[in-house]
Amino acid sequence: MKFSDIPAHDNVKRQLRDMVADQRIPHALLLHGPSGIGKHLLARAFAQYLHCMSPTPEGEPCGKCPACLQHQSFNHVDTLHVFPVVKTDKLKAPISDDYLSEFKDFVTSSPFMDFDRWAASFEKKNAQPVIYVSESEALEQRLAVTTTVSRYKIVILWLPEKMNEQTANKLLKLIEEPFHDTIFILVSNDAAAILPTIYSRCRPIEMKRLSDDVIARYLTDRMALDPQDAMAIAHIASGDINAALRSLDATSVSRMFFDYFVQLMRLAYQRDVKGLKQWSTDVAAMGREQEIKFYDYCQRLIRENFIFNFNVPDLVYLNRNEAQFSKNFARFISENNAEKIISVMNEAAIDISGNANGKIVNFDLAIKMIILIKNY
C-alpha cells in the first residue's frame, strides 16, 4: 500500500512523511475521523513506509523490497493487526489472530473498512464485535519478543473505541510503558469514545471527510461509473466511500424507488384514484423497512427538483434517469408545495415505522399528492 494509492488527505500524508524524515515518530499515533475515508489505508501505508528497505525520494514505500511484498500480502512478521471480534461457543476468549484469515479477506474486499460488513461476516448474527481483554494479554506477550527483521514492531489497532474498559486499561499500560521498538497506530471512527487516558497518550491526527468530487472521481476511476451518476451517489454518501459503494450495490433498489416515484407523480397528476390504490398496494408489498427508505428517497428527489428550478447545475445531484425526468417534472415543485410534500412524505415514513398499515398510509399520501402536485 502506497500513499499515492489513497485518495486525498495530502496534509496528513505530509505529516506522516515529516515524522519519519525528522525521526520524531510517536510511540502511539491516533488517526481519527469519519468512517469510510481511508484512515486504515493510511495506517497500512505508513507501516509499510516505516518497514520499507528502499523508500523512494518522493516519500513512498518502494513496493518491491521483501518488507513491502510482505506488507502487501499481510504477512509481515513485525506488523500486528488488532481488531474487534466476537465470542463463540468454541472461542470463549477470542483474539484477532483467531480471525486473521477472515480479516485479510475483508480488508482486501473492503479497503475503506465498512464495519457493518465486518460485523455481518460472523456466523453469530447480531453479535457486536469487541476487542476483549484476552487481546491485551496476547499482545503483551507478542510485543515482549524482539523484532525479527525490522527496526520497529508495529501494531495497527482498528477501532480502539470497541475495547471494553478492562481491555483499555490493560492496553494503557502497554502505551504508557512501551517497548522501545514498538509503535502503535490506532485507527478510530469515534475518538470521543476512546478511554481518555489512552487518547491523552497518543499523537492524534484528525482526518476530514472526503469531498464529493473525490468520491465521484473514485467511483468513476475504479468502478467505471458515469460521471453524472457518480456525483449523484457521492452527494448522498456524505463523504463516506463505503456509503457510496453501498448505494452502488443497491442500484436495482434505487431504480425501483425511482419507478415508484415516477408512477406516483404521474398518477397523482392524472387524478387516477384507481391507479393510485394499486400503487399503494405495490409499495406496501416492499415491506416496512423498504417503504421507509423509499420515502426518504422521495424526499430527496423533491428537494433536488426544487433546486433544479434555480438553473444552477452545480447544486443539483441527480443521476441520468432522475435528471431526464426532472427536466419536465421540476416545474411542478415550487415554494408553494415543496415543503408540504416533504412533510407529508416524512409523516408517512413515521407512521409506517410505527407499525401503521402500509396500504392505508400509502393511499392517504397518494390522495394528498393529487392536491399538492396541482398547487405549484
CSV table of C-alpha atoms in Angstrom, one decimal:
chain,number,residue,atom,x,y,z
A,1,MET,CA,0.0,0.0,0.0
A,2,LYS,CA,1.4,3.3,-1.1
A,3,PHE,CA,0.3,6.8,0.0
A,4,SER,CA,-0.4,7.6,-3.7
A,5,ASP,CA,-3.0,4.8,-3.8
A,6,ILE,CA,-5.1,6.6,-1.2
A,7,PRO,CA,-7.4,9.4,-2.4
A,8,ALA,CA,-7.0,12.9,-0.8
A,9,HIS,CA,-5.6,13.6,2.7
A,10,ASP,CA,-2.4,15.2,1.3
A,11,ASN,CA,-1.8,17.1,4.5
A,12,VAL,CA,-1.9,14.0,6.6
A,13,LYS,CA,0.4,12.2,4.3
A,14,ARG,CA,2.9,15.1,4.6
A,15,GLN,CA,2.7,14.9,8.4
A,16,LEU,CA,3.5,11.2,8.4
A,17,ARG,CA,6.4,11.6,6.0
A,18,ASP,CA,7.8,14.5,8.1
A,19,MET,CA,7.7,12.3,11.2
A,20,VAL,CA,10.0,9.8,9.5
A,21,ALA,CA,12.3,12.5,8.0
A,22,ASP,CA,12.7,14.2,11.3
A,23,GLN,CA,13.0,10.9,13.2
A,24,ARG,CA,10.2,12.0,15.6
A,25,ILE,CA,7.8,9.1,15.3
A,26,PRO,CA,5.5,8.9,18.2
A,27,HIS,CA,5.2,5.6,20.0
A,28,ALA,CA,1.4,5.9,19.8
A,29,LEU,CA,-0.3,7.5,16.8
A,30,LEU,CA,-4.1,8.0,16.5
A,31,LEU,CA,-5.7,8.5,13.1
A,32,HIS,CA,-9.3,9.5,13.7
A,33,GLY,CA,-12.2,10.9,11.7
A,34,PRO,CA,-15.5,9.8,10.0
A,35,SER,CA,-15.8,6.3,8.7
A,36,GLY,CA,-15.1,5.4,5.1
A,37,ILE,CA,-12.4,8.0,4.4
A,38,GLY,CA,-9.3,5.8,4.2
A,39,LYS,CA,-7.8,6.0,7.7
A,40,HIS,CA,-6.9,2.3,7.9
A,41,LEU,CA,-5.4,2.6,4.4
A,42,LEU,CA,-3.1,5.4,5.6
A,43,ALA,CA,-2.2,3.3,8.7
A,44,ARG,CA,-1.2,0.4,6.4
A,45,ALA,CA,0.8,2.7,4.1
A,46,PHE,CA,2.6,4.3,7.0
A,47,ALA,CA,3.5,1.0,8.5
A,48,GLN,CA,4.8,-0.2,5.1
A,49,TYR,CA,6.8,3.0,4.7
A,50,LEU,CA,8.4,2.5,8.1
A,51,HIS,CA,9.4,-1.0,7.2
A,52,CYS,CA,10.4,-0.4,3.6
A,53,MET,CA,14.1,-1.1,2.9
A,54,SER,CA,14.3,1.3,-0.1
A,55,PRO,CA,11.8,4.2,0.2
A,56,THR,CA,11.6,6.4,-2.8
A,57,PRO,CA,12.8,10.1,-2.9
A,58,GLU,CA,9.2,11.1,-3.2
A,59,GLY,CA,8.4,9.6,0.2
A,60,GLU,CA,6.8,6.3,-0.9
A,61,PRO,CA,7.5,2.7,0.1
A,62,CYS,CA,9.2,1.1,-2.9
A,63,GLY,CA,6.7,-1.7,-3.3
A,64,LYS,CA,9.4,-4.1,-4.4
A,65,CYS,CA,11.6,-5.0,-1.3
A,66,PRO,CA,10.8,-8.1,0.8
A,67,ALA,CA,9.2,-5.9,3.5
A,68,CYS,CA,6.9,-4.2,1.0
A,69,LEU,CA,5.9,-7.5,-0.5
A,70,GLN,CA,5.2,-9.0,2.9
A,71,HIS,CA,3.0,-6.0,3.8
A,72,GLN,CA,1.1,-6.3,0.5
A,73,SER,CA,0.3,-10.0,1.4
A,74,PHE,CA,-0.4,-9.2,5.1
A,75,ASN,CA,2.4,-11.4,6.1
A,76,HIS,CA,4.9,-9.0,7.6
A,77,VAL,CA,6.1,-10.7,10.8
A,78,ASP,CA,6.7,-7.4,12.7
A,79,THR,CA,3.2,-6.0,11.9
A,80,LEU,CA,0.4,-7.0,14.2
A,81,HIS,CA,-3.3,-6.3,13.4
A,82,VAL,CA,-5.8,-5.9,16.2
A,83,PHE,CA,-9.5,-5.5,15.5
A,84,PRO,CA,-12.9,-6.3,17.0
A,85,VAL,CA,-14.0,-9.9,17.1
A,86,VAL,CA,-16.9,-12.0,18.6
A,87,LYS,CA,-17.1,-14.8,21.1
A,88,THR,CA,-18.4,-18.2,20.1
A,89,ASP,CA,-19.1,-21.5,21.8
A,90,LYS,CA,-15.6,-22.6,20.8
A,91,LEU,CA,-13.8,-19.3,21.3
A,92,LYS,CA,-14.6,-18.0,24.8
A,93,ALA,CA,-11.5,-15.7,24.9
A,94,PRO,CA,-11.0,-14.7,21.2
A,95,ILE,CA,-8.2,-12.6,19.9
A,96,SER,CA,-7.6,-11.1,16.5
A,97,ASP,CA,-5.3,-13.9,15.3
A,98,ASP,CA,-8.2,-16.3,15.6
A,99,TYR,CA,-9.9,-14.4,12.7
A,100,LEU,CA,-6.8,-13.2,10.9
A,101,SER,CA,-7.6,-15.0,7.6
A,102,GLU,CA,-11.1,-13.6,7.5
A,103,PHE,CA,-9.8,-10.1,8.3
A,104,LYS,CA,-7.3,-10.2,5.5
A,105,ASP,CA,-10.1,-11.1,3.1
A,106,PHE,CA,-12.3,-8.4,4.5
A,107,VAL,CA,-9.6,-5.7,4.2
A,108,THR,CA,-8.9,-6.8,0.6
A,109,SER,CA,-12.6,-6.6,-0.4
A,110,SER,CA,-13.5,-3.6,1.7
A,111,PRO,CA,-10.4,-1.4,1.9
A,112,PHE,CA,-12.3,1.5,3.4
A,113,MET,CA,-13.3,-0.7,6.3
A,114,ASP,CA,-17.1,-1.0,6.4
A,115,PHE,CA,-17.7,-2.0,10.0
A,116,ASP,CA,-21.3,-3.2,9.3
A,117,ARG,CA,-19.9,-5.5,6.6
A,118,TRP,CA,-17.3,-6.9,9.0
A,119,ALA,CA,-19.9,-7.4,11.8
A,120,ALA,CA,-22.2,-9.2,9.3
A,121,SER,CA,-19.4,-11.6,8.3
A,122,PHE,CA,-19.5,-13.6,11.5
A,123,GLU,CA,-21.6,-16.7,11.8
A,124,LYS,CA,-23.0,-15.5,15.1
A,125,LYS,CA,-25.5,-13.0,13.8
A,126,ASN,CA,-26.5,-9.8,15.7
A,127,ALA,CA,-23.3,-10.1,17.7
A,128,GLN,CA,-21.4,-6.8,18.2
A,129,PRO,CA,-17.6,-7.3,17.6
A,130,VAL,CA,-15.5,-6.2,20.5
A,131,ILE,CA,-11.8,-6.1,21.4
A,132,TYR,CA,-11.6,-8.3,24.5
A,133,VAL,CA,-9.2,-8.3,27.4
A,134,SER,CA,-7.7,-11.6,26.1
A,135,GLU,CA,-6.4,-9.4,23.2
A,136,SER,CA,-4.3,-7.2,25.5
A,137,GLU,CA,-2.8,-10.2,27.2
A,138,ALA,CA,-1.8,-11.9,24.0
A,139,LEU,CA,-0.5,-8.6,22.6
A,140,GLU,CA,1.7,-8.1,25.6
A,141,GLN,CA,3.3,-11.5,25.1
A,142,ARG,CA,3.9,-10.9,21.4
A,143,LEU,CA,5.4,-7.4,21.9
A,144,ALA,CA,7.9,-8.8,24.5
A,145,VAL,CA,9.6,-10.6,21.7
A,146,THR,CA,12.4,-8.7,20.0
A,147,THR,CA,11.8,-7.6,16.4
A,148,THR,CA,12.7,-10.2,13.8
A,149,VAL,CA,13.7,-8.3,10.7
A,150,SER,CA,12.8,-4.7,11.3
A,151,ARG,CA,13.6,-1.7,13.4
A,152,TYR,CA,10.0,-1.5,14.7
A,153,LYS,CA,7.2,-3.8,15.7
A,154,ILE,CA,4.0,-2.0,14.5
A,155,VAL,CA,0.5,-2.6,16.0
A,156,ILE,CA,-2.3,-1.4,13.7
A,157,LEU,CA,-5.3,-1.3,16.0
A,158,TRP,CA,-8.6,-0.8,14.2
A,159,LEU,CA,-11.4,0.8,16.3
A,160,PRO,CA,-10.0,1.3,19.8
A,161,GLU,CA,-13.4,2.5,20.8
A,162,LYS,CA,-14.6,-1.1,20.6
A,163,MET,CA,-12.4,-2.0,23.6
A,164,ASN,CA,-14.2,-2.7,26.8
A,165,GLU,CA,-12.9,-0.9,29.9
A,166,GLN,CA,-10.8,-3.8,31.2
A,167,THR,CA,-9.1,-4.2,27.8
A,168,ALA,CA,-8.5,-0.5,27.5
A,169,ASN,CA,-6.9,-0.3,31.0
A,170,LYS,CA,-4.5,-3.2,30.1
A,171,LEU,CA,-3.6,-1.6,26.8
A,172,LEU,CA,-3.0,1.7,28.6
A,173,LYS,CA,-0.1,0.1,30.4
A,174,LEU,CA,1.5,-1.0,27.1
A,175,ILE,CA,1.2,2.5,25.7
A,176,GLU,CA,2.3,4.2,28.9
A,177,GLU,CA,5.4,1.9,29.2
A,178,PRO,CA,6.0,1.0,25.6
A,179,PHE,CA,8.7,-1.4,24.4
A,180,HIS,CA,11.5,0.7,22.8
A,181,ASP,CA,10.9,-0.9,19.4
A,182,THR,CA,7.1,-0.7,19.3
A,183,ILE,CA,4.8,1.7,17.5
A,184,PHE,CA,1.0,1.7,17.9
A,185,ILE,CA,-1.2,3.1,15.1
A,186,LEU,CA,-4.7,3.4,16.4
A,187,VAL,CA,-7.5,4.0,13.8
A,188,SER,CA,-10.7,5.3,15.1
A,189,ASN,CA,-14.1,6.4,13.8
A,190,ASP,CA,-15.1,7.9,17.1
A,191,ALA,CA,-12.2,9.4,19.1
A,192,ALA,CA,-14.6,10.7,21.8
A,193,ALA,CA,-15.4,7.1,22.8
A,194,ILE,CA,-11.8,6.1,23.5
A,195,LEU,CA,-10.7,5.9,27.1
A,196,PRO,CA,-9.4,9.5,27.8
A,197,THR,CA,-6.2,8.2,29.4
A,198,ILE,CA,-5.4,6.3,26.2
A,199,TYR,CA,-6.3,9.3,24.0
A,200,SER,CA,-4.0,11.6,26.0
A,201,ARG,CA,-1.0,9.4,25.4
A,202,CYS,CA,-1.4,9.3,21.6
A,203,ARG,CA,-0.4,11.8,19.0
A,204,PRO,CA,-3.8,12.5,17.4
A,205,ILE,CA,-4.2,13.4,13.7
A,206,GLU,CA,-7.7,14.2,12.7
A,207,MET,CA,-8.8,13.3,9.2
A,208,LYS,CA,-11.6,15.1,7.5
A,209,ARG,CA,-14.5,13.7,5.4
A,210,LEU,CA,-13.8,13.3,1.7
A,211,SER,CA,-15.3,15.8,-0.7
A,212,ASP,CA,-18.0,14.8,-3.2
A,213,ASP,CA,-15.5,15.4,-6.0
A,214,VAL,CA,-13.0,12.9,-4.5
A,215,ILE,CA,-15.7,10.2,-4.1
A,216,ALA,CA,-17.1,10.8,-7.5
A,217,ARG,CA,-13.7,10.5,-9.0
A,218,TYR,CA,-13.1,7.3,-7.1
A,219,LEU,CA,-16.3,5.8,-8.4
A,220,THR,CA,-15.5,6.9,-12.0
A,221,ASP,CA,-12.0,5.6,-12.0
A,222,ARG,CA,-12.4,2.4,-10.0
A,223,MET,CA,-16.0,1.4,-10.8
A,224,ALA,CA,-16.2,2.8,-14.4
A,225,LEU,CA,-19.3,4.8,-13.4
A,226,ASP,CA,-20.8,7.6,-15.5
A,227,PRO,CA,-19.6,11.0,-14.0
A,228,GLN,CA,-23.1,12.3,-13.5
A,229,ASP,CA,-24.2,9.1,-11.8
A,230,ALA,CA,-21.0,9.1,-9.7
A,231,MET,CA,-21.6,12.7,-8.5
A,232,ALA,CA,-25.2,11.9,-7.6
A,233,ILE,CA,-24.1,9.0,-5.4
A,234,ALA,CA,-21.2,10.9,-3.9
A,235,HIS,CA,-23.5,13.7,-2.8
A,236,ILE,CA,-25.8,11.2,-0.9
A,237,ALA,CA,-22.7,9.4,0.6
A,238,SER,CA,-21.7,12.5,2.7
A,239,GLY,CA,-18.0,11.9,2.5
A,240,ASP,CA,-18.1,8.1,3.1
A,241,ILE,CA,-16.9,5.9,0.3
A,242,ASN,CA,-18.4,2.9,2.0
A,243,ALA,CA,-21.8,4.6,1.9
A,244,ALA,CA,-21.2,5.4,-1.8
A,245,LEU,CA,-20.4,1.7,-2.6
A,246,ARG,CA,-23.5,0.5,-0.7
A,247,SER,CA,-25.5,2.9,-2.8
A,248,LEU,CA,-23.9,1.4,-5.9
A,249,ASP,CA,-24.7,-2.1,-4.7
A,250,ALA,CA,-28.3,-1.0,-4.2
A,251,THR,CA,-28.7,0.3,-7.8
A,252,SER,CA,-31.5,-2.0,-8.6
A,253,VAL,CA,-33.4,-0.9,-5.5
A,254,SER,CA,-32.8,2.7,-6.4
A,255,ARG,CA,-34.3,2.1,-9.8
A,256,MET,CA,-37.3,0.5,-8.2
A,257,PHE,CA,-37.7,3.5,-5.9
A,258,PHE,CA,-37.4,5.8,-8.9
A,259,ASP,CA,-40.0,3.9,-10.9
A,260,TYR,CA,-42.5,4.1,-7.9
A,261,PHE,CA,-41.8,7.8,-7.5
A,262,VAL,CA,-42.5,8.5,-11.2
A,263,GLN,CA,-45.7,6.4,-11.0
A,264,LEU,CA,-46.9,8.3,-8.0
A,265,MET,CA,-46.4,11.7,-9.6
A,266,ARG,CA,-47.9,10.8,-12.9
A,267,LEU,CA,-51.0,9.1,-11.4
A,268,ALA,CA,-51.5,12.0,-9.0
A,269,TYR,CA,-51.3,14.5,-11.9
A,270,GLN,CA,-53.8,12.4,-13.8
A,271,ARG,CA,-56.0,12.1,-10.7
A,272,ASP,CA,-56.1,8.3,-11.3
A,273,VAL,CA,-57.5,7.1,-8.0
A,274,LYS,CA,-57.8,3.5,-9.1
A,275,GLY,CA,-54.2,3.5,-10.3
A,276,LEU,CA,-53.1,5.2,-7.0
A,277,LYS,CA,-54.8,2.5,-5.0
A,278,GLN,CA,-52.9,-0.2,-6.8
A,279,TRP,CA,-49.7,1.8,-6.4
A,280,SER,CA,-50.3,1.9,-2.6
A,281,THR,CA,-50.6,-1.9,-2.5
A,282,ASP,CA,-47.5,-2.4,-4.6
A,283,VAL,CA,-45.4,-0.1,-2.4
A,284,ALA,CA,-46.7,-1.8,0.7
A,285,ALA,CA,-45.6,-5.1,-0.7
A,286,MET,CA,-41.9,-4.0,-0.4
A,287,GLY,CA,-42.1,-4.3,3.3
A,288,ARG,CA,-41.8,-1.8,6.2
A,289,GLU,CA,-38.1,-1.1,6.0
A,290,GLN,CA,-38.1,-0.6,2.3
A,291,GLU,CA,-41.1,1.7,2.5
A,292,ILE,CA,-39.3,3.9,5.0
A,293,LYS,CA,-36.3,4.1,2.7
A,294,PHE,CA,-38.5,4.8,-0.3
A,295,TYR,CA,-40.0,7.8,1.4
A,296,ASP,CA,-36.5,9.1,2.3
A,297,TYR,CA,-35.6,8.7,-1.3
A,298,CYS,CA,-38.8,10.6,-2.4
A,299,GLN,CA,-38.0,13.5,-0.1
A,300,ARG,CA,-34.5,13.8,-1.6
A,301,LEU,CA,-35.9,13.9,-5.1
A,302,ILE,CA,-38.4,16.6,-4.1
A,303,ARG,CA,-35.6,18.7,-2.7
A,304,GLU,CA,-33.4,18.1,-5.8
A,305,ASN,CA,-36.3,19.1,-8.1
A,306,PHE,CA,-37.0,22.2,-6.1
A,307,ILE,CA,-33.3,23.2,-6.6
A,308,PHE,CA,-33.4,22.2,-10.2
A,309,ASN,CA,-35.7,25.2,-10.9
A,310,PHE,CA,-32.9,27.6,-10.0
A,311,ASN,CA,-30.9,26.5,-13.1
A,312,VAL,CA,-27.6,26.1,-11.2
A,313,PRO,CA,-26.4,22.6,-12.4
A,314,ASP,CA,-23.6,22.5,-9.8
A,315,LEU,CA,-26.2,22.4,-7.0
A,316,VAL,CA,-28.2,19.5,-8.4
A,317,TYR,CA,-27.2,15.9,-7.7
A,318,LEU,CA,-29.3,13.6,-9.8
A,319,ASN,CA,-28.3,10.6,-11.8
A,320,ARG,CA,-29.1,10.5,-15.5
A,321,ASN,CA,-32.6,8.9,-15.3
A,322,GLU,CA,-33.6,11.3,-12.5
A,323,ALA,CA,-32.3,14.3,-14.3
A,324,GLN,CA,-34.1,13.3,-17.5
A,325,PHE,CA,-37.4,13.0,-15.6
A,326,SER,CA,-36.8,16.3,-13.7
A,327,LYS,CA,-36.5,18.3,-16.9
A,328,ASN,CA,-40.3,18.2,-17.3
A,329,PHE,CA,-41.3,17.4,-13.7
A,330,ALA,CA,-39.3,20.1,-11.7
A,331,ARG,CA,-41.8,22.9,-12.7
A,332,PHE,CA,-44.4,21.2,-10.5
A,333,ILE,CA,-42.3,21.6,-7.4
A,334,SER,CA,-42.1,25.2,-6.1
A,335,GLU,CA,-42.0,27.1,-2.9
A,336,ASN,CA,-45.8,26.7,-2.7
A,337,ASN,CA,-45.8,22.9,-2.3
A,338,ALA,CA,-42.2,21.6,-1.8
A,339,GLU,CA,-42.2,21.9,2.0
A,340,LYS,CA,-45.7,20.5,2.3
A,341,ILE,CA,-44.9,17.4,0.1
A,342,ILE,CA,-41.8,16.7,2.1
A,343,SER,CA,-43.8,17.0,5.3
A,344,VAL,CA,-46.4,14.6,4.1
A,345,MET,CA,-43.8,12.0,3.0
A,346,ASN,CA,-42.0,12.3,6.3
A,347,GLU,CA,-45.2,11.7,8.2
A,348,ALA,CA,-45.9,8.7,6.1
A,349,ALA,CA,-42.4,7.3,6.9
A,350,ILE,CA,-43.0,7.9,10.7
A,351,ASP,CA,-46.4,6.2,10.6
A,352,ILE,CA,-45.1,3.2,8.8
A,353,SER,CA,-42.2,2.9,11.2
A,354,GLY,CA,-44.8,3.0,14.0
A,355,ASN,CA,-46.4,-0.2,12.5
A,356,ALA,CA,-49.3,1.6,10.8
A,357,ASN,CA,-51.0,-0.3,7.9
A,358,GLY,CA,-48.8,0.4,4.8
A,359,LYS,CA,-51.6,0.3,2.3
A,360,ILE,CA,-53.7,2.8,4.2
A,361,VAL,CA,-50.7,5.2,4.8
A,362,ASN,CA,-49.6,5.0,1.2
A,363,PHE,CA,-53.1,5.6,-0.2
A,364,ASP,CA,-53.6,8.5,2.1
A,365,LEU,CA,-50.4,10.1,0.9
A,366,ALA,CA,-51.3,9.4,-2.7
A,367,ILE,CA,-54.6,11.2,-2.4
A,368,LYS,CA,-52.9,14.2,-0.7
A,369,MET,CA,-50.5,14.2,-3.6
A,370,ILE,CA,-53.3,14.9,-6.1
A,371,ILE,CA,-53.9,18.2,-4.4
A,372,LEU,CA,-50.3,19.1,-3.7
A,373,ILE,CA,-49.0,18.4,-7.2
A,374,LYS,CA,-51.6,20.8,-8.6
A,375,ASN,CA,-50.8,23.6,-6.3
A,376,TYR,CA,-47.5,24.5,-7.7
